[in-house]
Tab-separated table of C-alpha atoms in Angstrom:
chain	number	residue	atom	x	y	z
A	104	MET	CA	115.748	17.871	152.460
A	105	VAL	CA	114.878	19.970	149.351
A	106	ALA	CA	115.245	23.528	149.302
A	107	PRO	CA	112.067	25.388	149.023
A	108	ALA	CA	111.238	26.899	145.416
A	109	ALA	CA	111.420	30.618	145.131
A	110	LEU	CA	107.982	32.276	144.543
A	111	SER	CA	109.204	35.602	143.488
A	112	LEU	CA	109.341	36.258	139.809
A	113	GLY	CA	112.032	38.803	139.895
A	114	SER	CA	112.044	42.609	140.668
A	115	CYS	CA	109.519	43.137	137.456
A	116	ALA	CA	109.207	39.755	135.862
A	117	GLY	CA	105.581	40.179	135.536
A	118	LEU	CA	105.567	43.628	134.151
A	119	PRO	CA	106.406	42.983	130.337
A	120	ALA	CA	103.601	40.484	130.173
A	121	LEU	CA	101.040	43.274	131.471
A	122	GLN	CA	102.502	45.825	129.400
A	123	ALA	CA	102.078	43.546	126.201
A	124	GLU	CA	98.415	42.865	127.374
A	125	ARG	CA	97.798	46.555	127.362
A	126	ALA	CA	99.255	46.934	124.046
A	127	PHE	CA	97.197	44.375	122.346
A	128	PRO	CA	94.112	43.864	124.606
A	129	SER	CA	92.116	40.775	123.736
A	130	ALA	CA	88.719	39.547	125.055
A	131	ALA	CA	89.831	36.084	124.962
A	132	THR	CA	92.800	36.608	127.345
A	133	PRO	CA	92.070	36.624	131.026
A	134	ARG	CA	93.183	39.468	133.161
A	135	LYS	CA	96.281	38.345	135.345
A	136	PHE	CA	97.312	39.743	138.704
A	137	ILE	CA	100.986	39.531	139.199
A	138	TYR	CA	102.337	38.733	142.596
A	139	GLY	CA	105.790	39.681	144.023
A	140	THR	CA	107.491	42.955	144.385
A	141	CYS	CA	105.645	44.630	141.534
A	142	ALA	CA	102.514	43.456	142.526
A	143	SER	CA	101.190	46.973	143.685
A	144	ARG	CA	102.431	48.603	140.630
A	145	SER	CA	100.736	46.199	138.379
A	146	LYS	CA	97.310	46.609	140.208
A	147	THR	CA	97.877	50.339	139.566
A	148	LEU	CA	98.332	50.038	135.938
A	149	PHE	CA	95.376	47.657	135.665
A	150	LEU	CA	93.101	50.282	137.568
A	151	SER	CA	94.348	53.006	135.426
A	152	GLU	CA	93.843	50.962	132.286
A	153	LYS	CA	90.170	50.296	133.301
A	154	ARG	CA	89.797	54.240	133.820
A	155	SER	CA	90.993	55.129	130.587
A	156	PHE	CA	88.713	52.855	128.630
A	157	SER	CA	85.320	53.757	130.710
A	158	PRO	CA	82.764	53.764	128.255
A	159	THR	CA	80.506	56.092	130.411
A	160	ALA	CA	83.349	58.627	130.448
A	161	ALA	CA	83.747	58.567	126.595
A	162	VAL	CA	79.971	58.922	126.095
A	163	THR	CA	79.549	61.596	128.625
A	164	LYS	CA	82.215	63.801	126.800
A	165	ALA	CA	80.803	63.055	123.319
A	166	VAL	CA	77.156	64.132	124.463
A	167	ALA	CA	78.436	67.286	126.122
A	168	VAL	CA	80.352	68.249	122.884
A	169	ASP	CA	77.383	67.466	120.385
A	170	SER	CA	75.024	69.360	123.078
A	171	ASP	CA	77.359	72.642	122.746
A	172	GLN	CA	77.603	72.596	119.053
A	173	LEU	CA	73.869	72.176	118.676
A	174	GLY	CA	72.931	74.673	121.057
A	175	SER	CA	75.321	77.509	120.008
A	176	SER	CA	74.266	80.361	117.892
A	177	ASP	CA	75.905	83.619	116.955
A	178	PRO	CA	73.642	86.632	117.492
A	179	SER	CA	75.913	88.967	115.285
A	180	GLU	CA	75.427	86.606	112.216
A	181	GLN	CA	71.566	86.489	112.640
A	182	GLU	CA	71.651	90.426	113.115
A	183	LYS	CA	74.030	91.015	110.177
A	184	PRO	CA	72.775	93.725	107.704
A	185	LYS	CA	71.568	92.462	104.193
A	186	LYS	CA	73.119	93.886	100.928
A	187	TYR	CA	70.912	95.435	98.268
A	188	TYR	CA	71.773	96.476	94.838
A	189	PHE	CA	70.238	99.217	92.598
A	190	VAL	CA	70.040	100.987	89.400
A	191	VAL	CA	68.580	104.465	89.311
A	192	ALA	CA	67.740	107.051	86.992
A	193	ASN	CA	64.883	109.710	86.417
A	194	ALA	CA	61.371	108.577	86.789
A	195	LYS	CA	60.161	109.680	83.334
A	196	PHE	CA	62.851	107.641	81.662
A	197	MET	CA	62.497	104.509	83.870
A	198	LEU	CA	58.702	104.522	83.741
A	199	ASP	CA	57.568	106.312	80.760
A	200	GLU	CA	60.307	106.190	78.118
A	201	GLU	CA	62.373	103.099	78.306
A	202	GLU	CA	61.385	100.844	75.550
A	203	HIS	CA	61.796	97.449	77.061
A	204	PHE	CA	61.730	98.057	80.838
A	205	GLN	CA	58.104	97.221	81.464
A	206	GLU	CA	58.396	93.934	79.401
A	207	LEU	CA	61.525	93.049	81.468
A	208	MET	CA	59.844	93.475	84.692
A	209	PHE	CA	56.686	91.718	84.032
A	210	GLU	CA	58.543	88.966	82.438
A	211	ARG	CA	60.605	88.452	85.578
A	212	LEU	CA	57.568	88.736	87.849
A	213	ARG	CA	55.954	85.859	85.810
A	214	ASN	CA	58.948	83.878	85.848
A	215	PHE	CA	58.811	84.205	89.768
A	216	GLU	CA	55.136	83.523	90.165
A	217	GLU	CA	55.509	80.139	88.058
A	218	ARG	CA	58.256	78.900	90.163
A	219	ASN	CA	56.698	79.910	93.647
A	220	LYS	CA	59.574	82.077	94.278
A	221	GLU	CA	59.607	84.888	96.566
A	222	GLN	CA	59.939	88.309	94.953
A	223	ASP	CA	63.277	89.977	95.564
A	224	PHE	CA	63.034	93.175	93.240
A	225	TRP	CA	61.131	96.357	93.675
A	226	LEU	CA	60.731	99.880	92.125
A	227	VAL	CA	61.304	102.696	94.689
A	228	ILE	CA	60.108	106.220	93.813
A	229	GLU	CA	62.460	108.715	95.428
A	230	PRO	CA	64.106	106.284	97.834
A	231	LYS	CA	65.635	107.706	100.931
A	232	PHE	CA	68.749	105.641	100.542
A	233	LEU	CA	69.878	107.903	97.904
A	234	ASP	CA	70.887	110.547	100.677
A	235	LYS	CA	73.586	108.256	101.098
A	236	PHE	CA	74.983	108.655	97.389
A	237	PRO	CA	75.709	112.371	96.998
A	238	ASP	CA	77.704	111.555	93.726
A	239	ILE	CA	74.779	109.988	92.319
A	240	THR	CA	72.120	112.427	93.284
A	241	LYS	CA	74.007	115.474	91.874
A	242	ARG	CA	73.772	113.553	88.385
A	243	LEU	CA	70.130	112.781	88.664
A	244	LYS	CA	67.007	114.485	87.449
A	245	ARG	CA	64.028	114.304	89.864
A	246	PRO	CA	61.795	112.644	90.658
A	247	ALA	CA	64.043	109.573	90.490
A	248	VAL	CA	63.119	105.750	90.375
A	249	ALA	CA	65.296	102.952	91.567
A	250	LEU	CA	65.167	99.414	90.733
A	251	VAL	CA	66.414	97.662	93.961
A	252	SER	CA	67.116	93.869	94.544
A	253	THR	CA	69.175	91.369	96.703
A	254	ASN	CA	70.481	89.657	93.543
A	255	GLY	CA	73.459	91.461	92.358
A	256	PRO	CA	74.178	89.784	89.067
A	257	TRP	CA	70.527	90.370	88.089
A	258	ILE	CA	71.155	94.319	88.737
A	259	THR	CA	74.391	94.025	86.810
A	260	PHE	CA	72.414	92.765	83.865
A	261	MET	CA	69.607	95.329	84.287
A	262	LYS	CA	72.407	98.102	84.236
A	263	LEU	CA	73.674	96.956	80.897
A	264	ARG	CA	70.353	96.281	79.475
A	265	LEU	CA	68.970	99.911	80.402
A	266	ASP	CA	72.451	101.569	79.710
A	267	ARG	CA	71.456	105.217	80.830
A	268	VAL	CA	71.326	104.334	84.679
A	269	LEU	CA	73.548	104.428	87.434
A	270	ALA	CA	74.393	101.652	89.747
A	271	GLU	CA	75.594	101.094	93.350
A	272	SER	CA	74.913	99.058	96.531
A	273	PHE	CA	73.941	99.541	100.108
A	274	GLU	CA	73.406	97.609	103.332
A	275	ALA	CA	70.006	97.748	105.356
A	276	GLU	CA	69.015	96.071	108.785
A	277	SER	CA	65.736	95.625	107.110
A	278	VAL	CA	63.672	95.519	103.943
A	279	GLU	CA	61.438	98.341	105.226
A	280	GLU	CA	64.358	100.325	105.635
A	281	ALA	CA	66.125	99.556	102.472
A	282	LEU	CA	62.874	100.300	100.445
A	283	ALA	CA	61.663	103.448	102.306
A	284	SER	CA	60.594	106.312	100.054
A	285	ASN	CA	59.647	110.182	100.275
A	286	PRO	CA	56.168	110.691	99.068
A	287	THR	CA	56.081	111.982	95.334
A	288	GLU	CA	53.399	112.319	92.794
A	289	LEU	CA	54.402	111.697	89.393
A	290	LYS	CA	53.075	113.374	86.404
A	291	PHE	CA	53.932	112.481	82.905
A	292	GLU	CA	53.062	114.347	79.875
A	293	LYS	CA	51.594	112.494	77.002
A	294	PRO	CA	53.136	112.990	73.677
A	295	GLU	CA	51.154	114.550	70.772
A	296	LYS	CA	52.086	111.804	68.430
A	297	TRP	CA	53.081	108.410	69.412
A	298	VAL	CA	55.362	106.979	66.503
A	299	ALA	CA	56.995	103.631	68.298
A	300	PRO	CA	56.012	100.371	66.941
A	301	TYR	CA	54.870	99.239	70.238
A	302	PRO	CA	51.755	100.785	72.505
A	303	LYS	CA	52.347	103.385	74.775
A	304	TYR	CA	52.949	102.546	78.584
A	305	GLU	CA	49.826	102.773	80.703
A	306	TYR	CA	50.140	105.136	83.655
A	307	GLY	CA	50.660	103.294	86.850
A	308	TRP	CA	51.955	100.085	85.335
A	309	TRP	CA	54.853	100.152	87.946
A	310	GLU	CA	52.471	99.785	91.042
A	311	ALA	CA	52.839	96.029	90.944
A	312	PHE	CA	56.572	96.381	91.680
A	313	LEU	CA	56.198	99.004	94.485
A	314	PRO	CA	56.888	98.130	97.819
A	315	SER	CA	53.747	96.947	99.849
A	316	GLY	CA	51.737	100.040	101.096
A	317	ALA	CA	53.253	102.327	98.571
A	318	GLY	CA	51.204	102.055	95.523
A	319	LYS	CA	48.408	104.211	95.564
A	320	GLU	CA	49.984	107.006	97.786
A	321	GLN	CA	52.728	107.732	95.149
A	322	ALA	CA	50.799	107.055	91.828
């Protein structure tokens, strides 16, 4: 009588094959269930492998991350104060005496209009923000006029160009706060004799650069 053949593959005979299949999965390789003493462990590994490669779980996690990123917003960044730069001098020098100031201002305004750019520079007569700069105000003749802009490099250029001005910067929550001014009436005496090679500035030329609503009241 022939002895019956042993059906057991050993204590863990099927485990190496399963581990190799997990490391190098192939669509052409059929799944194998190992019978014997390691059958329960092999089944557990097979189910674990199936869960780890679940496309539904992967997609759900990715969508959740993308949704959080797209919906995130930082209120502190939106409410961050804006920085303004300025040069300031007494009004008579800035508006009535400085040779090239009017031309520089109208040239820049024309450049902005041709390029459809939003204006980012203004003239402010007796600006309220000067109260924050006592070291500047004590050196100023009044009334004073400030050229204010959000463009720092351009203000640096204007300081070098105008020379007899003082420069600084400050932060404000809004443009209205930055350009707030004290009502002031400007009066410039006309010289008896004008000897410069260019025509005398016309009174009120600066109104085109005053903040909205501030022109006629201060002229």
